[in-house]
PDB file of C-alpha atoms in Angstrom:
ATOM      1  CA  UNK A1157     184.712  20.660 178.515  1.00  0.00           C
ATOM      2  CA  UNK A1158     184.942  21.059 174.769  1.00  0.00           C
ATOM      3  CA  UNK A1159     183.123  19.750 171.754  1.00  0.00           C
ATOM      4  CA  UNK A1160     183.995  20.279 168.111  1.00  0.00           C
ATOM      5  CA  UNK A1161     181.593  20.527 165.201  1.00  0.00           C
ATOM      6  CA  UNK A1162     182.728  20.441 161.587  1.00  0.00           C
ATOM      7  CA  UNK A1163     180.245  22.859 160.095  1.00  0.00           C
ATOM      8  CA  UNK A1164     178.359  22.161 156.874  1.00  0.00           C
ATOM      9  CA  UNK A1165     179.865  23.733 153.744  1.00  0.00           C
ATOM     10  CA  UNK A1166     176.935  26.168 153.425  1.00  0.00           C
ATOM     11  CA  UNK A1167     177.540  27.463 156.976  1.00  0.00           C
ATOM     12  CA  UNK A1168     179.713  30.485 156.126  1.00  0.00           C
ATOM     13  CA  UNK A1169     181.765  32.654 158.469  1.00  0.00           C
ATOM     14  CA  UNK A1170     178.996  35.258 158.744  1.00  0.00           C
ATOM     15  CA  UNK A1171     176.578  32.593 160.023  1.00  0.00           C
ATOM     16  CA  UNK A1172     179.152  31.462 162.590  1.00  0.00           C
ATOM     17  CA  UNK A1173     179.500  35.017 163.913  1.00  0.00           C
ATOM     18  CA  UNK A1174     175.706  35.481 163.917  1.00  0.00           C
ATOM     19  CA  UNK A1175     175.254  32.243 165.883  1.00  0.00           C
ATOM     20  CA  UNK A1176     177.827  33.308 168.484  1.00  0.00           C
ATOM     21  CA  UNK A1177     176.215  36.762 168.803  1.00  0.00           C
ATOM     22  CA  UNK A1178     172.778  35.207 169.293  1.00  0.00           C
ATOM     23  CA  UNK A1179     173.855  32.476 171.722  1.00  0.00           C
ATOM     24  CA  UNK A1180     176.373  34.433 173.791  1.00  0.00           C
ATOM     25  CA  UNK A1181     173.818  36.290 175.927  1.00  0.00           C
ATOM     26  CA  UNK A1182     172.096  32.982 176.756  1.00  0.00           C
ATOM     27  CA  UNK A1183     175.148  31.973 178.812  1.00  0.00           C
ATOM     28  CA  UNK A1184     175.433  35.126 180.909  1.00  0.00           C
ATOM     29  CA  UNK A1185     174.735  34.179 184.498  1.00  0.00           C
ATOM     30  CA  UNK A1186     174.452  30.476 183.594  1.00  0.00           C
ATOM     31  CA  UNK A1187     174.716  28.495 186.864  1.00  0.00           C
ATOM     32  CA  UNK A1188     178.102  26.854 187.389  1.00  0.00           C
ATOM     33  CA  UNK A1189     179.753  28.318 184.277  1.00  0.00           C
ATOM     34  CA  UNK A1190     182.996  30.133 184.997  1.00  0.00           C
ATOM     35  CA  UNK A1191     184.211  30.789 181.439  1.00  0.00           C
ATOM     36  CA  UNK A1192     183.115  30.000 177.906  1.00  0.00           C
ATOM     37  CA  UNK A1193     185.269  30.703 174.878  1.00  0.00           C
ATOM     38  CA  UNK A1194     183.663  30.591 171.418  1.00  0.00           C
ATOM     39  CA  UNK A1195     186.382  29.096 169.227  1.00  0.00           C
ATOM     40  CA  UNK A1196     186.466  28.822 165.467  1.00  0.00           C
ATOM     41  CA  UNK A1197     188.968  27.424 162.979  1.00  0.00           C
ATOM     42  CA  UNK A1198     187.958  29.012 159.666  1.00  0.00           C
ATOM     43  CA  UNK A1199     190.445  26.991 157.628  1.00  0.00           C
ATOM     44  CA  UNK A1200     189.061  23.652 158.852  1.00  0.00           C
ATOM     45  CA  UNK A1201     185.525  25.046 159.286  1.00  0.00           C
ATOM     46  CA  UNK A1202     185.366  23.832 162.895  1.00  0.00           C
ATOM     47  CA  UNK A1203     183.339  25.418 165.688  1.00  0.00           C
ATOM     48  CA  UNK A1204     184.761  24.256 169.040  1.00  0.00           C
ATOM     49  CA  UNK A1205     183.544  26.099 172.148  1.00  0.00           C
ATOM     50  CA  UNK A1206     185.489  25.591 175.366  1.00  0.00           C
ATOM     51  CA  UNK A1207     183.773  25.690 178.771  1.00  0.00           C
ATOM     52  CA  UNK A1208     185.191  25.901 182.272  1.00  0.00           C
ATOM     53  CA  UNK A1209     182.674  24.701 184.841  1.00  0.00           C
ATOM     54  CA  UNK A1210     182.727  25.060 188.618  1.00  0.00           C
ATOM     55  CA  UNK A1211     182.017  21.347 188.996  1.00  0.00           C
ATOM     56  CA  UNK A1212     180.906  18.192 187.192  1.00  0.00           C
ATOM     57  CA  UNK A1213     177.252  18.710 188.173  1.00  0.00           C
ATOM     58  CA  UNK A1214     177.110  22.074 186.388  1.00  0.00           C
ATOM     59  CA  UNK A1215     178.654  20.518 183.261  1.00  0.00           C
ATOM     60  CA  UNK A1216     176.182  17.645 183.386  1.00  0.00           C
ATOM     61  CA  UNK A1217     173.284  20.049 183.789  1.00  0.00           C
ATOM     62  CA  UNK A1218     174.383  21.882 180.634  1.00  0.00           C
ATOM     63  CA  UNK A1219     174.527  18.648 178.636  1.00  0.00           C
ATOM     64  CA  UNK A1220     170.936  17.844 179.674  1.00  0.00           C
ATOM     65  CA  UNK A1221     169.754  21.397 178.963  1.00  0.00           C
ATOM     66  CA  UNK A1222     168.172  22.951 175.872  1.00  0.00           C
ATOM     67  CA  UNK A1223     171.301  25.017 175.160  1.00  0.00           C
ATOM     68  CA  UNK A1224     173.232  21.861 174.342  1.00  0.00           C
ATOM     69  CA  UNK A1225     170.089  20.342 172.848  1.00  0.00           C
ATOM     70  CA  UNK A1226     170.106  23.158 170.281  1.00  0.00           C
ATOM     71  CA  UNK A1227     173.625  22.150 169.223  1.00  0.00           C
ATOM     72  CA  UNK A1228     172.487  18.536 168.845  1.00  0.00           C
ATOM     73  CA  UNK A1229     169.426  19.609 166.854  1.00  0.00           C
ATOM     74  CA  UNK A1230     171.466  21.831 164.518  1.00  0.00           C
ATOM     75  CA  UNK A1231     174.592  19.700 164.010  1.00  0.00           C
ATOM     76  CA  UNK A1232     174.060  16.259 165.532  1.00  0.00           C
ATOM     77  CA  UNK A1233     175.407  15.116 168.894  1.00  0.00           C
ATOM     78  CA  UNK A1234     179.141  15.855 169.048  1.00  0.00           C
ATOM     79  CA  UNK A1235     181.594  13.982 171.213  1.00  0.00           C
ATOM     80  CA  UNK A1236     182.298  16.013 174.335  1.00  0.00           C
ATOM     81  CA  UNK A1237     185.781  16.002 175.830  1.00  0.00           C
ATOM     82  CA  UNK A1238     186.365  16.710 179.480  1.00  0.00           C
ATOM     83  CA  UNK A1239     189.550  16.813 181.501  1.00  0.00           C
ATOM     84  CA  UNK A1240     190.938  17.086 184.964  1.00  0.00           C
ATOM     85  CA  UNK A1241     192.420  20.555 185.374  1.00  0.00           C
ATOM     86  CA  UNK A1242     195.987  20.337 186.663  1.00  0.00           C
ATOM     87  CA  UNK A1243     196.792  24.046 186.310  1.00  0.00           C
ATOM     88  CA  UNK A1244     194.715  27.097 185.429  1.00  0.00           C
ATOM     89  CA  UNK A1245     195.700  30.738 185.320  1.00  0.00           C
ATOM     90  CA  UNK A1246     193.696  33.681 184.026  1.00  0.00           C
ATOM     91  CA  UNK A1247     195.226  37.123 184.033  1.00  0.00           C
ATOM     92  CA  UNK A1248     193.098  38.808 181.426  1.00  0.00           C
ATOM     93  CA  UNK A1249     190.357  40.435 183.459  1.00  0.00           C
ATOM     94  CA  UNK A1250     190.602  43.576 181.312  1.00  0.00           C
ATOM     95  CA  UNK A1251     191.850  41.964 178.063  1.00  0.00           C
ATOM     96  CA  UNK A1252     189.837  39.900 175.596  1.00  0.00           C
ATOM     97  CA  UNK A1253     191.599  36.880 174.123  1.00  0.00           C
ATOM     98  CA  UNK A1254     191.582  36.749 170.313  1.00  0.00           C
ATOM     99  CA  UNK A1255     193.447  33.493 169.672  1.00  0.00           C
ATOM    100  CA  UNK A1256     193.686  30.086 171.330  1.00  0.00           C
ATOM    101  CA  UNK A1257     196.175  27.316 170.801  1.00  0.00           C
ATOM    102  CA  UNK A1258     195.578  23.789 172.038  1.00  0.00           C
ATOM    103  CA  UNK A1259     198.472  21.386 172.310  1.00  0.00           C
ATOM    104  CA  UNK A1260     198.076  17.692 173.045  1.00  0.00           C
ATOM    105  CA  UNK A1261     200.729  15.133 173.967  1.00  0.00           C
ATOM    106  CA  UNK A1262     200.535  11.515 175.030  1.00  0.00           C
ATOM    107  CA  UNK A1263     201.408  10.808 178.648  1.00  0.00           C
ATOM    108  CA  UNK A1264     204.392   8.477 178.792  1.00  0.00           C
ATOM    109  CA  UNK A1265     203.337   5.363 180.670  1.00  0.00           C
ATOM    110  CA  UNK A1266     206.785   4.629 182.137  1.00  0.00           C
ATOM    111  CA  UNK A1267     207.048   7.960 184.011  1.00  0.00           C
ATOM    112  CA  UNK A1268     205.331   8.642 187.345  1.00  0.00           C
ATOM    113  CA  UNK A1269     202.350  10.993 187.122  1.00  0.00           C
ATOM    114  CA  UNK A1270     203.676  13.149 189.962  1.00  0.00           C
ATOM    115  CA  UNK A1271     206.749  13.912 187.801  1.00  0.00           C
ATOM    116  CA  UNK A1272     204.440  14.896 184.950  1.00  0.00           C
ATOM    117  CA  UNK A1273     202.491  17.174 187.296  1.00  0.00           C
ATOM    118  CA  UNK A1274     205.662  18.856 188.568  1.00  0.00           C
ATOM    119  CA  UNK A1275     207.031  19.395 185.047  1.00  0.00           C
ATOM    120  CA  UNK A1276     203.714  20.757 183.760  1.00  0.00           C
ATOM    121  CA  UNK A1277     203.391  23.061 186.792  1.00  0.00           C
ATOM    122  CA  UNK A1278     206.823  24.541 186.029  1.00  0.00           C
ATOM    123  CA  UNK A1279     205.928  24.962 182.348  1.00  0.00           C
ATOM    124  CA  UNK A1280     202.628  26.583 183.340  1.00  0.00           C
ATOM    125  CA  UNK A1281     204.402  29.090 185.606  1.00  0.00           C
ATOM    126  CA  UNK A1282     206.783  29.979 182.765  1.00  0.00           C
ATOM    127  CA  UNK A1283     203.885  30.416 180.333  1.00  0.00           C
ATOM    128  CA  UNK A1284     202.080  32.735 182.747  1.00  0.00           C
ATOM    129  CA  UNK A1285     205.038  35.160 182.499  1.00  0.00           C
ATOM    130  CA  UNK A1286     204.275  35.963 178.846  1.00  0.00           C
ATOM    131  CA  UNK A1287     202.831  39.455 178.658  1.00  0.00           C
ATOM    132  CA  UNK A1288     200.406  38.713 175.790  1.00  0.00           C
ATOM    133  CA  UNK A1289     199.035  35.544 177.408  1.00  0.00           C
ATOM    134  CA  UNK A1290     195.482  35.933 178.710  1.00  0.00           C
ATOM    135  CA  UNK A1291     194.922  32.443 180.149  1.00  0.00           C
ATOM    136  CA  UNK A1292     196.682  29.083 180.300  1.00  0.00           C
ATOM    137  CA  UNK A1293     195.532  25.691 181.454  1.00  0.00           C
ATOM    138  CA  UNK A1294     197.047  22.247 181.721  1.00  0.00           C
ATOM    139  CA  UNK A1295     194.570  19.400 181.437  1.00  0.00           C
ATOM    140  CA  UNK A1296     194.796  15.652 181.962  1.00  0.00           C
ATOM    141  CA  UNK A1297     192.630  13.114 180.158  1.00  0.00           C
ATOM    142  CA  UNK A1298     193.040   9.890 182.161  1.00  0.00           C
ATOM    143  CA  UNK A1299     190.932   7.932 179.649  1.00  0.00           C
ATOM    144  CA  UNK A1300     193.170   8.655 176.651  1.00  0.00           C
ATOM    145  CA  UNK A1301     196.253   9.396 178.796  1.00  0.00           C
ATOM    146  CA  UNK A1302     196.852  12.719 177.143  1.00  0.00           C
ATOM    147  CA  UNK A1303     198.058  16.011 178.517  1.00  0.00           C
ATOM    148  CA  UNK A1304     196.583  19.129 176.925  1.00  0.00           C
ATOM    149  CA  UNK A1305     197.730  22.708 177.194  1.00  0.00           C
ATOM    150  CA  UNK A1306     195.326  25.449 176.166  1.00  0.00           C
ATOM    151  CA  UNK A1307     196.643  28.976 175.913  1.00  0.00           C
ATOM    152  CA  UNK A1308     194.629  32.077 175.079  1.00  0.00           C
ATOM    153  CA  UNK A1309     196.449  35.079 173.612  1.00  0.00           C
ATOM    154  CA  UNK A1310     195.787  38.685 172.660  1.00  0.00           C
ATOM    155  CA  UNK A1311     196.730  37.786 169.058  1.00  0.00           C
ATOM    156  CA  UNK A1312     198.016  34.842 167.035  1.00  0.00           C
ATOM    157  CA  UNK A1313     201.370  36.463 166.286  1.00  0.00           C
ATOM    158  CA  UNK A1314     202.110  36.720 170.041  1.00  0.00           C
ATOM    159  CA  UNK A1315     201.404  33.031 170.780  1.00  0.00           C
ATOM    160  CA  UNK A1316     204.209  30.792 172.017  1.00  0.00           C
ATOM    161  CA  UNK A1317     204.040  27.100 171.190  1.00  0.00           C
ATOM    162  CA  UNK A1318     205.761  24.023 172.502  1.00  0.00           C
ATOM    163  CA  UNK A1319     206.677  20.991 170.431  1.00  0.00           C
ATOM    164  CA  UNK A1320     203.455  19.080 171.092  1.00  0.00           C
ATOM    165  CA  UNK A1321     202.308  16.072 169.066  1.00  0.00           C
ATOM    166  CA  UNK A1322     199.104  17.809 168.004  1.00  0.00           C
ATOM    167  CA  UNK A1323     198.546  21.573 167.765  1.00  0.00           C
ATOM    168  CA  UNK A1324     195.226  23.215 166.880  1.00  0.00           C
ATOM    169  CA  UNK A1325     194.704  26.938 166.372  1.00  0.00           C
ATOM    170  CA  UNK A1326     191.444  28.815 166.861  1.00  0.00           C
ATOM    171  CA  UNK A1327     190.146  32.326 166.575  1.00  0.00           C
ATOM    172  CA  UNK A1328     188.341  33.380 169.770  1.00  0.00           C
ATOM    173  CA  UNK A1329     185.071  34.886 168.551  1.00  0.00           C
ATOM    174  CA  UNK A1330     183.712  35.830 171.956  1.00  0.00           C
ATOM    175  CA  UNK A1331     184.213  35.116 175.622  1.00  0.00           C
ATOM    176  CA  UNK A1332     181.702  34.722 178.430  1.00  0.00           C
ATOM    177  CA  UNK A1333     183.113  35.082 181.917  1.00  0.00           C
ATOM    178  CA  UNK A1334     181.126  34.906 185.100  1.00  0.00           C
ATOM    179  CA  UNK A1335     184.003  35.544 187.477  1.00  0.00           C
ATOM    180  CA  UNK A1336     186.617  38.231 186.848  1.00  0.00           C
ATOM    181  CA  UNK A1337     190.258  37.614 187.614  1.00  0.00           C
ATOM    182  CA  UNK A1338     192.036  34.341 188.239  1.00  0.00           C
ATOM    183  CA  UNK A1339     190.085  31.190 188.987  1.00  0.00           C
TER     184      UNK A1339
END
């Protein structure tokens, strides 16, 4: 799950970091949350946290909870994206990610989905071989028919990109993880 908020002009970088520092501890031990990455694009002034939930019920509970209600109160109700996870690998139990790249492509309607899954699984396995990669996931949005690839890296200069239609880059301000190791 991810939502993006274009922050008001008067919301400077220091306030973003203060907000993350204040809110981060609220998510420790949160039921059903596996990972949360606090993402920020300073150039576009976008705050876009990414959550990995154990199941849809845990994600729904968060959306009905005061933690998400605070976001709505402060910035308005953002659109929330959610995906089906096709592949997920996390090898950074002892390394903090500092950069995330999201890549989005349209799913070609004339090709079978099982072929897409096989191709993306192979690409995922290749990505997981990169030493500076902390985590990688391949996500399917069957509403928009898009495939997304999110990769978290030790630094921006180590990131490897594909030739996706849409690429977004974020600084990882903080990470909350409830389960160490691969999920």
